[in-house]
Coordinates of C-alpha atoms and ligand atoms in Angstrom, one line a residue:
X1 CA 0.0 0.0 0.0
X2 CA 2.7 2.3 -1.1
X3 CA 3.3 4.6 -4.1
X4 CA 6.0 4.1 -6.7
X5 CA 7.1 6.5 -9.4
X6 CA 10.0 6.6 -11.9
X7 CA 11.4 8.7 -14.7
X8 CA 13.8 8.4 -17.6
X9 CA 14.6 11.3 -20.0
X10 CA 16.6 14.5 -20.2
X11 CA 15.3 16.3 -17.1
X12 CA 16.3 15.9 -13.4
X13 CA 14.7 12.7 -12.3
X14 CA 14.6 13.6 -8.6
X15 CA 12.4 16.6 -9.1
X16 CA 9.9 14.7 -11.2
X17 CA 9.9 11.7 -8.8
X18 CA 9.3 14.1 -5.9
X19 CA 6.4 15.8 -7.6
X20 CA 4.9 12.4 -8.5
X21 CA 5.3 11.2 -4.9
X22 CA 3.4 14.2 -3.6
X23 CA 0.4 13.0 -5.6
X24 CA 0.9 9.5 -4.3
X25 CA 1.3 10.4 -0.7
X26 CA -2.3 9.4 -0.1
X27 CA -1.1 5.8 -0.5
X28 CA 1.2 6.0 2.4
X29 CA 3.3 8.5 4.2
X30 CA 5.5 7.1 6.9
X31 CA 8.8 7.2 5.0
X32 CA 10.0 8.0 1.5
X33 CA 13.0 7.8 -0.7
X34 CA 14.4 8.5 -4.2
X35 CA 17.4 7.1 -6.0
X36 CA 18.9 8.4 -9.3
X37 CA 21.6 6.9 -11.5
X38 CA 24.5 9.3 -12.0
X39 CA 27.9 8.8 -13.6
X40 CA 27.8 5.0 -13.2
X41 CA 26.6 5.0 -9.5
X42 CA 23.4 5.2 -7.5
X43 CA 22.7 8.3 -5.5
X44 CA 20.1 7.9 -2.8
X45 CA 18.0 9.8 -0.2
X46 CA 15.8 8.0 2.2
X47 CA 14.0 9.5 5.2
X48 CA 11.5 8.5 7.9
X49 CA 8.4 10.6 8.0
X50 CA 6.5 12.6 5.5
X51 CA 7.6 13.8 2.0
X52 CA 8.5 17.2 3.3
X53 CA 11.5 15.6 5.1
X54 CA 12.6 14.1 1.8
X55 CA 12.2 17.4 0.0
X56 CA 14.4 19.1 2.7
X57 CA 17.0 16.4 2.3
X58 CA 17.0 16.9 -1.4
X59 CA 17.4 20.7 -0.9
X60 CA 20.3 20.2 1.5
X61 CA 22.1 17.7 -0.9
X62 CA 20.6 17.7 -4.4
X63 CA 21.1 14.5 -6.4
X64 CA 21.6 14.8 -10.1
X65 CA 20.6 12.2 -12.7
X66 CA 18.2 11.7 -15.6
X67 CA 16.9 8.3 -14.5
X68 CA 15.4 7.6 -11.1
X69 CA 12.7 5.9 -9.0
X70 CA 10.9 7.0 -5.9
X71 CA 8.7 5.6 -3.2
X72 CA 6.3 6.7 -0.5
X73 CA 5.6 4.0 2.1
X74 CA 2.9 2.6 4.3
X75 CA 4.6 0.1 6.5
X76 CA 3.6 -3.6 6.3
X77 CA 6.8 -5.4 7.1
X78 CA 9.2 -3.6 9.4
X79 CA 8.5 -0.3 11.3
X80 CA 8.6 3.0 9.6
X81 CA 12.2 4.1 9.6
X82 CA 14.9 5.4 7.4
X83 CA 16.4 1.8 7.0
X84 CA 13.1 0.3 6.1
X85 CA 12.3 3.1 3.6
X86 CA 12.6 2.3 -0.1
X87 CA 14.5 2.3 -2.4
X88 CA 16.3 -0.9 -1.3
X89 CA 19.7 -1.7 -2.7
X90 CA 21.5 -4.9 -3.6
X91 CA 24.7 -5.9 -1.6
X92 CA 27.0 -4.2 -4.2
X93 CA 24.9 -1.1 -4.1
X94 CA 24.4 -1.1 -7.9
X95 CA 20.8 -2.2 -8.1
X96 CA 17.9 -0.3 -6.5
X97 CA 14.2 -1.3 -6.3
X98 CA 11.0 0.3 -5.2
X99 CA 7.9 -1.8 -4.4
X100 CA 4.2 -1.6 -3.8
X101 CA 2.6 -4.8 -2.5
X102 CA 3.6 -7.7 -0.3
X103 CA 6.0 -10.6 -1.1
X104 CA 4.4 -13.5 0.7
X105 CA 7.4 -15.9 0.6
X106 CA 10.0 -13.3 1.6
X107 CA 11.2 -15.1 4.7
X108 CA 12.0 -18.2 2.8
X109 CA 13.7 -16.2 0.1
X110 CA 15.6 -14.2 2.7
X111 CA 17.0 -17.3 4.3
X112 CA 18.1 -18.7 0.9
X113 CA 19.7 -15.4 -0.1
X114 CA 21.5 -15.1 3.3
X115 CA 22.8 -18.6 2.9
X116 CA 24.1 -17.6 -0.6
X117 CA 26.0 -14.7 1.1
X118 CA 23.7 -11.7 0.8
X119 CA 23.6 -9.2 3.6
X120 CA 20.2 -7.7 4.5
X121 CA 20.0 -4.2 6.0
X122 CA 16.2 -3.8 6.5
X123 CA 13.3 -5.8 8.0
X124 CA 11.2 -5.3 4.8
X125 CA 9.9 -8.0 2.5
X126 CA 11.0 -5.8 -0.5
X127 CA 14.7 -6.1 0.1
X128 CA 14.7 -9.7 -1.1
X129 CA 13.9 -8.4 -4.6
X130 CA 17.1 -6.2 -4.7
X131 CA 19.2 -9.2 -3.8
X132 CA 17.3 -11.6 -6.1
X133 CA 17.9 -9.3 -9.0
X134 CA 21.5 -9.0 -8.1
X135 CA 21.7 -12.8 -7.9
X136 CA 20.3 -13.2 -11.4
X137 CA 22.0 -10.2 -13.0
X138 CA 24.3 -10.9 -15.9
X139 CA 24.3 -7.6 -17.7
X140 CA 20.6 -7.5 -18.7
X141 CA 18.5 -6.0 -15.9
X142 CA 15.2 -6.9 -17.5
X143 CA 16.2 -10.6 -17.7
X144 CA 17.4 -10.4 -14.1
X145 CA 14.0 -8.9 -13.0
X146 CA 12.1 -11.5 -15.0
X147 CA 14.0 -14.4 -13.3
X148 CA 13.6 -12.8 -9.9
X149 CA 9.9 -12.3 -10.3
X150 CA 9.6 -16.0 -11.2
X151 CA 10.6 -16.8 -7.6
X152 CA 8.1 -14.4 -5.9
X153 CA 4.7 -15.1 -4.4
X154 CA 2.4 -12.2 -3.6
X155 CA 1.5 -8.9 -5.0
X156 CA 3.9 -6.4 -6.4
X157 CA 4.6 -3.5 -8.7
X158 CA 8.3 -2.8 -8.9
X159 CA 10.5 -0.1 -10.4
X160 CA 14.1 -1.2 -10.8
X161 CA 17.2 0.8 -11.8
X162 CA 20.8 -0.4 -12.3
X163 CA 24.0 1.6 -12.1
X164 CA 25.5 -0.4 -14.9
X165 CA 22.5 0.2 -17.3
X166 CA 21.9 3.9 -17.0
X167 CA 19.7 4.0 -20.1
X168 CA 16.9 1.8 -18.9
X169 CA 14.2 1.6 -16.3
X170 CA 12.5 -1.7 -15.6
X171 CA 9.0 -2.1 -14.2
X172 CA 6.9 -5.2 -13.6
X173 CA 3.5 -5.9 -11.9
X174 CA 1.4 -8.6 -10.4
X175 CA -1.8 -7.6 -8.7
X176 CA -0.5 -4.1 -7.6
X177 CA -1.3 -1.2 -10.0
X178 CA 1.2 0.2 -12.4
X179 CA 1.0 2.6 -15.3
X180 CA 3.7 3.7 -17.8
X181 CA 3.4 7.4 -18.8
X182 CA 4.5 8.3 -22.4
X183 CA 6.3 11.5 -23.0
X184 CA 8.4 12.9 -25.9
X185 CA 11.9 11.8 -25.3
X186 CA 11.0 10.8 -21.8
X187 CA 8.8 8.2 -20.0
X188 CA 7.4 7.6 -16.6
X189 CA 6.1 4.9 -14.3
X190 CA 3.7 5.3 -11.4
X191 CA 1.2 3.5 -9.2
X192 CA -1.6 5.7 -10.7
X193 CA -2.3 8.1 -13.5
X194 CA -2.7 11.1 -11.1
X195 CA 1.0 10.9 -10.1
X196 CA 2.1 11.7 -13.6
X197 CA -0.9 13.5 -15.1
X198 CA 1.0 16.8 -14.8
X199 CA 3.6 15.4 -17.2
X200 CA 1.5 13.5 -19.7
X201 CA -2.0 12.4 -20.5
X202 CA -1.0 9.2 -22.4
X203 CA -0.4 6.0 -20.5
X204 CA -0.2 2.3 -20.8
X205 CA -2.1 0.4 -18.1
X206 CA 0.1 -2.5 -17.3
X207 CA -1.4 -6.0 -16.7
X208 CA -0.4 -8.7 -14.3
X209 CA 2.9 -10.5 -15.0
X210 CA 3.9 -7.9 -17.6
X211 CA 7.4 -6.6 -17.7
X212 CA 8.5 -3.3 -19.1
X213 CA 11.9 -2.1 -20.4
X214 CA 11.6 1.7 -20.6
X215 CA 14.2 3.9 -22.2
X216 CA 13.8 7.7 -22.9
X217 CA 12.4 6.9 -26.4
X218 CA 10.8 3.5 -26.1
X219 CA 8.6 1.3 -24.0
X220 CA 8.9 -2.4 -24.6
X221 CA 6.4 -4.7 -22.8
X222 CA 6.7 -8.5 -22.6
X223 CA 5.1 -11.2 -20.5
X224 CA 7.1 -13.5 -18.3
X225 CA 7.4 -16.0 -21.1
X226 CA 9.1 -13.2 -23.2
X227 CA 6.2 -12.8 -25.5
X228 CA 5.6 -9.2 -26.7
X229 CA 2.5 -7.5 -25.2
X230 CA 0.7 -4.7 -27.0
X231 CA -1.4 -2.1 -25.2
X232 CA -3.6 0.6 -26.6
X233 CA -2.6 4.1 -25.4
X234 CA -5.1 5.2 -22.7
X235 CA -5.7 8.9 -22.8
X236 CA -6.4 10.3 -19.3
X237 CA -9.7 12.0 -19.5
X238 CA -9.3 14.6 -16.8
X239 CA -7.1 17.7 -16.7
X240 CA -3.9 18.0 -14.7
X241 CA -5.5 20.5 -12.3
X242 CA -8.0 17.8 -11.3
X243 CA -5.2 16.3 -9.2
X244 CA -4.3 19.7 -7.5
X245 CA -5.9 21.4 -4.6
X246 CA -7.3 24.3 -6.6
X247 CA -7.2 26.9 -3.8
X248 CA -8.7 24.6 -1.1
X249 CA -6.8 24.1 2.1
X250 CA -7.1 20.3 1.8
X251 CA -7.9 17.8 -0.9
X252 CA -10.7 16.5 1.2
X253 CA -12.3 20.0 1.2
X254 CA -11.8 20.4 -2.5
X255 CA -13.4 17.0 -3.1
X256 CA -16.4 17.7 -0.9
X257 CA -16.9 20.9 -3.0
X258 CA -16.5 19.0 -6.3
X259 CA -19.6 17.0 -5.6
X260 CA -22.2 19.0 -7.5
X261 CA -20.2 19.0 -10.7
X262 CA -19.2 15.3 -10.2
X263 CA -22.8 14.4 -9.6
X264 CA -23.9 16.0 -12.9
X265 CA -21.1 14.1 -14.7
X266 CA -22.3 10.9 -13.2
X267 CA -25.9 11.5 -14.2
X268 CA -25.1 12.8 -17.7
X269 CA -26.0 10.4 -20.5
X270 CA -27.8 8.1 -18.0
X271 CA -30.6 10.2 -16.7
X272 CA -31.9 13.3 -18.4
X273 CA -35.5 13.6 -17.3
X274 CA -37.8 12.1 -14.7
X275 CA -40.0 11.0 -17.6
X276 CA -37.4 9.2 -19.5
X277 CA -35.9 5.8 -18.8
X278 CA -32.4 5.4 -17.4
X279 CA -29.9 4.4 -20.0
X280 CA -26.6 2.7 -19.2
X281 CA -23.5 2.3 -21.3
X282 CA -22.5 -1.4 -21.8
X283 CA -22.3 -2.8 -18.2
X284 CA -22.0 -6.4 -19.3
X285 CA -25.7 -7.3 -18.7
X286 CA -28.3 -7.8 -21.3
X287 CA -32.0 -7.0 -20.6
X288 CA -32.5 -10.8 -20.4
X289 CA -29.7 -11.1 -17.8
X290 CA -31.4 -8.3 -15.7
X291 CA -34.8 -9.9 -16.0
X292 CA -33.5 -13.3 -14.7
X293 CA -31.6 -11.9 -11.7
X294 CA -32.5 -13.8 -8.5
X295 CA -30.2 -12.1 -6.1
X296 CA -27.9 -9.1 -5.8
X297 CA -24.9 -9.2 -3.4
X298 CA -23.1 -5.9 -2.8
X299 CA -19.6 -6.1 -1.4
X300 CA -17.0 -3.5 -0.6
X301 CA -14.8 -2.1 2.2
X302 CA -15.2 1.1 4.4
X303 CA -17.0 3.9 2.8
X304 CA -17.8 2.0 -0.3
X305 CA -19.4 -0.7 1.9
X306 CA -21.7 2.1 3.3
X307 CA -22.7 2.9 -0.3
X308 CA -23.6 -0.8 -0.6
X309 CA -25.7 -0.6 2.5
X310 CA -27.8 2.1 0.7
X311 CA -27.6 -0.1 -2.4
X312 CA -29.4 -3.0 -0.7
X313 CA -32.4 -0.7 0.1
X314 CA -32.6 0.6 -3.4
X315 CA -32.3 -2.7 -5.1
X316 CA -35.0 -4.3 -2.9
X317 CA -37.3 -1.3 -3.0
X318 CA -37.1 -0.4 -6.7
X319 CA -36.1 -3.6 -8.6
X320 CA -37.6 -6.0 -6.0
X321 CA -34.6 -8.2 -6.2
X322 CA -33.5 -9.9 -2.9
X323 CA -30.3 -8.1 -1.9
X324 CA -27.5 -8.5 0.6
X325 CA -24.5 -6.3 1.5
X326 CA -21.3 -7.9 2.7
X327 CA -18.1 -6.5 4.1
X328 CA -15.6 -7.7 1.5
X329 CA -13.1 -8.9 4.1
X330 CA -15.8 -11.1 5.7
X331 CA -17.3 -12.5 2.5
X332 CA -14.6 -15.1 1.9
X333 CA -14.9 -16.3 5.5
X334 CA -18.5 -17.4 4.8
X335 CA -19.8 -19.7 2.2
X336 CA -22.4 -17.4 0.5
X337 CA -25.1 -19.1 -1.4
X338 CA -24.8 -18.2 -5.1
X339 CA -27.6 -19.0 -7.4
X340 CA -27.4 -19.1 -11.1
X341 CA -28.3 -15.5 -12.0
X342 CA -26.7 -14.0 -8.8
X343 CA -25.2 -10.6 -9.5
X344 CA -22.3 -9.4 -7.3
X345 CA -21.9 -5.6 -7.3
X346 CA -18.4 -4.8 -6.3
X347 CA -18.0 -1.2 -5.2
X348 CA -14.5 0.4 -5.0
X349 CA -13.2 3.9 -5.5
X350 CA -9.7 2.8 -6.3
X351 CA -10.5 -0.5 -7.9
X352 CA -7.5 -2.0 -6.2
X353 CA -8.6 -2.8 -2.6
X354 CA -7.2 -6.2 -1.8
X355 CA -10.1 -7.5 0.2
X356 CA -12.6 -6.3 -2.3
X357 CA -10.7 -8.0 -5.1
X358 CA -10.6 -11.2 -3.1
X359 CA -14.4 -11.0 -2.6
X360 CA -14.8 -10.5 -6.3
X361 CA -12.7 -13.5 -7.1
X362 CA -14.6 -15.6 -4.5
X363 CA -18.0 -14.7 -6.0
X364 CA -16.7 -15.3 -9.5
X365 CA -15.5 -18.7 -8.6
X366 CA -18.9 -19.5 -7.2
X367 CA -20.5 -18.5 -10.5
X368 CA -21.8 -15.0 -9.8
X369 CA -21.8 -12.4 -12.5
X370 CA -19.7 -9.4 -11.5
X371 CA -20.5 -5.8 -12.0
X372 CA -18.0 -3.2 -10.7
X373 CA -19.1 0.2 -9.5
X374 CA -15.7 1.8 -9.7
X375 CA -14.0 5.2 -10.0
X376 CA -10.5 4.5 -11.3
X377 CA -10.7 3.5 -15.0
X378 CA -9.0 0.3 -16.0
X379 CA -8.2 -0.6 -12.4
X380 CA -7.8 -4.3 -11.5
X381 CA -11.4 -4.7 -10.1
X382 CA -12.8 -2.8 -13.2
X383 CA -11.0 -5.3 -15.4
X384 CA -11.7 -8.5 -13.6
X385 CA -15.5 -8.0 -13.5
X386 CA -17.9 -8.9 -16.3
X387 CA -18.9 -5.3 -16.6
X388 CA -18.3 -2.0 -15.0
X389 CA -20.4 1.2 -14.3
X390 CA -17.9 4.0 -13.7
X391 CA -18.9 6.6 -11.1
X392 CA -17.0 9.3 -12.9
X393 CA -15.8 11.2 -9.8
X394 CA -12.4 12.1 -11.2
X395 CA -9.3 11.6 -9.0
X396 CA -10.0 11.4 -5.3
X397 CA -6.8 12.2 -3.4
X398 CA -7.9 12.9 0.1
X399 CA -7.6 9.7 2.2
X400 CA -11.1 10.1 3.5
X401 CA -13.4 9.3 0.7
X402 CA -16.1 11.9 0.1
X403 CA -17.2 12.5 -3.5
X404 CA -16.7 8.8 -4.4
X405 CA -19.3 7.9 -1.7
X406 CA -22.1 10.1 -3.0
X407 CA -21.3 9.1 -6.6
X408 CA -21.3 5.4 -5.7
X409 CA -24.8 5.9 -4.3
X410 CA -25.9 7.8 -7.3
X411 CA -24.6 5.2 -9.7
X412 CA -26.2 2.3 -7.7
X413 CA -29.5 4.3 -7.6
X414 CA -29.3 4.5 -11.4
X415 CA -28.6 0.8 -11.7
X416 CA -31.6 0.0 -9.4
X417 CA -33.8 2.2 -11.5
X418 CA -32.6 0.6 -14.7
X419 CA -33.2 -2.9 -13.3
X420 CA -36.6 -1.8 -12.1
X421 CA -37.5 -0.5 -15.5
X422 CA -36.3 -3.6 -17.3
X423 CA -38.1 -5.9 -14.9
X424 CA -41.2 -3.7 -14.7
X425 CA -40.9 -3.9 -10.9
X426 CA -42.0 -0.5 -9.7
X427 CA -44.8 1.9 -10.5
X428 CA -44.2 4.7 -12.9
X429 CA -45.0 7.2 -10.2
X430 CA -42.4 5.8 -7.8
X431 CA -39.7 5.7 -10.5
X432 CA -40.5 9.3 -11.5
X433 CA -40.2 10.5 -7.9
X434 CA -36.8 8.9 -7.4
X435 CA -35.5 10.2 -10.7
X436 CA -36.7 13.7 -9.9
X437 CA -34.8 13.4 -6.6
X438 CA -31.7 12.2 -8.3
X439 CA -31.8 15.0 -10.8
X440 CA -32.2 17.5 -8.0
X441 CA -29.3 16.1 -6.1
X442 CA -26.5 18.3 -7.7
X443 CA -28.5 21.5 -6.9
X444 CA -29.2 20.3 -3.3
X445 CA -25.5 19.6 -2.9
X446 CA -24.7 23.2 -4.1
X447 CA -27.2 24.5 -1.5
X448 CA -25.6 22.5 1.2
X449 CA -22.1 23.8 0.3
X450 CA -23.5 27.3 0.5
X451 CA -24.5 26.5 4.1
X452 CA -21.1 25.4 5.1
X453 CA -20.7 28.1 7.7
X454 CA -23.7 26.7 9.6
X455 CA -21.8 23.4 9.9
X456 CA -18.7 25.3 11.0
X457 CA -20.7 26.8 13.8
X458 CA -21.9 23.4 15.0
X459 CA -18.3 22.0 14.8
X460 CA -17.0 24.9 17.0
X461 CA -19.4 23.9 19.7
X462 CA -18.4 20.2 19.8
X463 CA -14.9 19.8 18.5
X464 CA -13.3 19.4 22.0
X465 CA -15.5 16.4 22.9
X466 CA -13.9 13.0 22.9
X467 CA -16.8 10.8 21.8
X468 CA -19.8 10.8 19.4
X469 CA -22.7 8.6 18.6
X470 CA -24.3 8.7 15.2
X471 CA -27.9 7.4 15.1
X472 CA -30.3 6.8 12.2
X473 CA -32.8 4.3 11.0
X474 CA -33.7 2.7 7.6
X475 CA -31.7 3.7 4.5
X476 CA -30.0 6.5 6.5
X477 CA -28.3 4.0 8.8
X478 CA -25.6 4.1 6.1
X479 CA -25.5 7.9 6.7
X480 CA -24.8 7.4 10.4
X481 CA -22.2 4.8 9.6
X482 CA -20.5 7.0 7.1
X483 CA -20.7 10.1 9.3
X484 CA -19.1 8.2 12.2
X485 CA -16.4 6.8 10.0
X486 CA -15.5 10.2 8.6
X487 CA -15.5 11.7 12.1
X488 CA -13.2 9.0 13.6
X489 CA -10.8 8.7 10.7
X490 CA -9.8 12.4 10.4
X491 CA -10.6 13.9 13.8
X492 CA -9.7 10.9 16.0
X493 CA -12.9 11.5 18.0
X494 CA -14.2 8.1 19.0
X495 CA -17.4 7.9 17.0
X496 CA -19.8 5.0 16.7
X497 CA -22.9 4.5 14.5
X498 CA -26.0 2.6 15.6
X499 CA -29.4 1.9 14.4
X500 CA -31.4 4.2 16.7
X501 CA -33.6 1.2 17.3
X502 CA -30.6 -0.4 19.0
X503 CA -30.0 2.5 21.3
X504 CA -32.0 1.3 24.2
X505 CA -30.2 -2.1 24.0
X506 CA -26.9 -0.8 25.1
X507 CA -25.5 2.4 23.6
X508 CA -27.8 4.7 25.6
X509 CA -25.5 3.9 28.5
X510 CA -22.9 6.2 26.8
X511 CA -25.2 9.2 26.7
X512 CA -23.9 12.0 28.8
X513 CA -23.0 15.7 28.3
X514 CA -19.5 14.9 27.0
X515 CA -20.7 12.7 24.1
X516 CA -22.4 14.4 21.2
X517 CA -25.1 12.6 19.4
X518 CA -25.7 13.1 15.7
X519 CA -29.3 12.1 15.0
X520 CA -30.2 11.7 11.3
X521 CA -33.9 12.4 11.2
X522 CA -35.2 13.2 7.7
X523 CA -39.0 13.2 7.1
X524 CA -40.2 9.8 6.0
X525 CA -41.2 6.5 7.6
X526 CA -38.5 6.7 10.3
X527 CA -39.1 10.3 11.3
X528 CA -41.4 9.8 14.4
X529 CA -39.2 7.0 15.8
X530 CA -36.1 9.2 15.4
X531 CA -37.9 12.1 17.2
X532 CA -38.6 9.6 20.0
X533 CA -34.9 8.8 20.2
X534 CA -33.9 12.4 20.3
X535 CA -36.2 13.0 23.3
X536 CA -34.7 10.0 25.1
X537 CA -31.2 11.3 24.6
X538 CA -32.1 14.8 25.7
X539 CA -33.9 13.5 28.8
X540 CA -30.4 12.1 29.7
X541 CA -28.6 15.3 29.1
X542 CA -27.0 14.2 25.9
X543 CA -26.2 17.0 23.4
X544 CA -28.0 16.3 20.1
X545 CA -27.1 17.6 16.6
X546 CA -30.2 16.8 14.5
X547 CA -30.0 16.5 10.8
X548 CA -33.5 17.2 9.3
X549 CA -35.2 18.6 6.2
X550 CA -35.8 22.3 5.9
X551 CA -39.0 23.4 7.5
X552 CA -39.4 20.4 9.8
X553 CA -41.1 22.0 12.7
X554 CA -41.7 18.6 14.3
X555 CA -38.1 18.0 15.1
X556 CA -37.8 21.5 16.6
X557 CA -40.9 20.9 18.6
X558 CA -39.5 17.8 20.0
X559 CA -40.7 17.5 23.6
X560 CA -43.8 19.5 23.0
X561 CA -47.0 17.9 24.1
X562 CA -48.8 17.6 20.7
X563 CA -52.2 17.9 22.3
X564 CA -51.7 20.7 24.8
X565 CA -49.5 21.5 27.7
X566 CA -46.2 23.4 27.9
X567 CA -43.4 22.9 25.4
X568 CA -40.3 21.4 26.9
X569 CA -37.5 23.3 25.2
X570 CA -34.9 21.4 27.0
X571 CA -35.9 18.4 24.9
X572 CA -35.1 20.2 21.6
X573 CA -31.9 19.3 19.7
X574 CA -29.0 21.5 20.7
X575 CA -28.1 22.1 17.1
X576 CA -29.7 21.7 13.8
X577 CA -28.2 20.8 10.4
X578 CA -30.8 21.5 7.8
X579 CA -30.8 19.8 4.4
X580 CA -33.1 20.4 1.4
X581 CA -36.1 18.0 1.5
X582 CA -35.8 15.1 -0.9
X583 CA -37.0 11.6 -1.4
X584 CA -36.1 9.4 1.6
X585 CA -34.4 6.8 -0.7
X586 CA -32.1 9.5 -2.2
X587 CA -31.5 11.4 1.0
X588 CA -28.3 9.6 1.9
X589 CA -26.7 11.4 -1.1
X590 CA -27.3 14.8 0.3
X591 CA -27.2 14.1 4.0
X592 CA -23.6 12.8 3.5
X593 CA -22.4 16.3 2.6
X594 CA -23.0 18.2 5.9
X595 CA -21.7 15.1 7.8
X596 CA -18.5 15.2 5.7
X597 CA -18.2 18.9 6.4
X598 CA -18.8 18.3 10.1
X599 CA -16.0 15.8 10.3
X600 CA -13.8 18.1 8.2
X601 CA -14.3 21.2 10.4
X602 CA -14.1 19.3 13.7
X603 CA -10.7 17.8 12.5
X604 CA -9.6 21.2 11.2
X605 CA -10.4 22.9 14.5
X606 CA -8.4 20.2 16.3
X607 CA -5.5 20.9 14.0
X608 CA -5.3 17.3 12.6
X609 CA -3.6 16.2 9.3
X610 CA -6.9 15.9 7.4
X611 CA -5.5 14.6 4.1
X612 CA -3.2 12.2 5.7
X613 CA -4.8 10.8 8.9
X614 CA -2.6 8.7 11.1
X615 CA -2.2 5.0 10.2
X616 CA -4.4 5.2 7.2
X617 CA -3.7 4.9 3.5
X618 CA -6.0 5.7 0.6
X619 CA -5.7 2.4 -1.2
X620 CA -5.5 -0.7 0.9
X621 CA -3.8 -3.2 -1.3
X622 CA -3.0 -5.6 1.5
X623 CA -5.5 -8.0 3.2
Ligands
F6R1 C1 -12.8 6.0 4.3 C2 -12.2 5.3 3.1 C3 -12.1 3.9 3.1 C4 -12.3 3.3 1.7 C5 -12.0 1.8 1.7 C6 -12.3 1.2 0.3 O1 -12.9 7.4 4.1 O2 -11.8 6.0 2.2 O3 -12.9 3.3 4.0 O4 -13.6 3.6 1.3 O5 -10.7 1.6 2.0 O6 -11.6 1.8 -0.7 P1 -12.0 1.6 -2.2 O7 -13.3 2.3 -2.4 O8 -10.8 2.3 -2.9 O9 -12.1 0.1 -2.5

């Protein structure tokens, strides 16, 4: 779960690698390093800590060279330290490697290499690769890498440079992402397109067990049996600025604000009017396939899992297909029943999450048809499915997922509508109401962003508390789960989500003045019960932030005796977050936005590293 980058051309490799690493820092940021080849030797900088430390080291002692590789690390084997930072070198110091992934058989290989006389400096799994390449090296680095890779088990994307071959950069992948960027008289490698988008918009997306020999003018790709591999050039569809902060303090803030535009892009071409059917590009399902579906299983991790929680409601309600939602890491520990005509919808922003990929493969083996709901085009999950519906969010760099979540829900809602239409499963009136709500979502998102200062005011009142409960019912249980996840991951406030129906079965014991409770209470079938929960919390002196639709006087009158009698203002929520009214089934899309902003501003007031929360990485490519 690290980021790798590499450059070969006429410019200074260290500057280009550093800029690329800055865009990959979301993949890990506990240590970093860059190596260049210069005058027949390797010149290296490695540091513990964030990239700024590496940048300072490069300022103090610049390293010159027109070929280089760089790495930003999220530790898996060996603690974050300068010694464990990549690049790792061979014993003779003439071969350097950077790696993203995990070498599963590294202990066995390490023993063998030590027995053959190699000396190890780090505790990492990666270092075996530097020694293995050295072991196989006989003048041709690509051949040495090919032989070395033949001995590896696990997942990897490697960049390799050799002091004795200053005109070539070698790269190879199995399961971990890798792209080769194409320039004029220069070429690049990176873990994702965003890292090199400022340099080029043309890339090759490298497949598993493909090996690249890259010079300044040429990219040669072969498989491990030496057969040439041809790839079409993929043109990155978004501008370079999409991967920059664009005047926002943090990527997370920028990405929250991008939601209205991204929502419009996601809807475009699929839904134009509440009176017209939803149309989808080729998603690998014929109308007949859709009509015959007997079960839908959503699977994903983290935020994407929460989108799947909403998905289950939508699929059951609209398409009337039995639906389940599974945490991807748990799915393989069960033995899910897969019928003929089971569809597994695999949700992932990155398309590279290891547990999600494993769940995909488990369901595929069992005979399910796979549909990806993915952001990153041509990612592994996108390619391994039978079809893919892209959410079209553009690059998401902030570690805490925001725009991907709302777009995942939008995309799944469109799929559920499409399935409902093909199967004739819902009334025209119901479909029209949901479509109208989806079409209104971008404008509602704009309105919610205009109200950001209201959320800041709420954040100011609560940011010093140490715990929070997020309560909701029905489809908005996902909103509570996602709100709590955002809060805990960036502010480090301990935040838990519960079905409000569960509150009296335990969590109510936590209610006290120091724990703020976010109660998601939009109008709809769960409204009255949520109001009951708010009253119960207030009766126990718990501070309540209620999320409700504009004009909802009932929430404000909480505690009033409806028939007569005095109004108990002490039972009213302490704070209100108002959202534009919408259809209950679509409300998780808009309700997510103030909850994202609440987490953001609480974390900001606490002075936390919002784009790089501790211990987290954007793309979790290890199980
Ligand atoms: C939380 C977050 C994570 C991801 C999860 C899945 O803010 O970003 O929970 O949602 O790691 O990642 P993807 O969607 O890339 O599979």
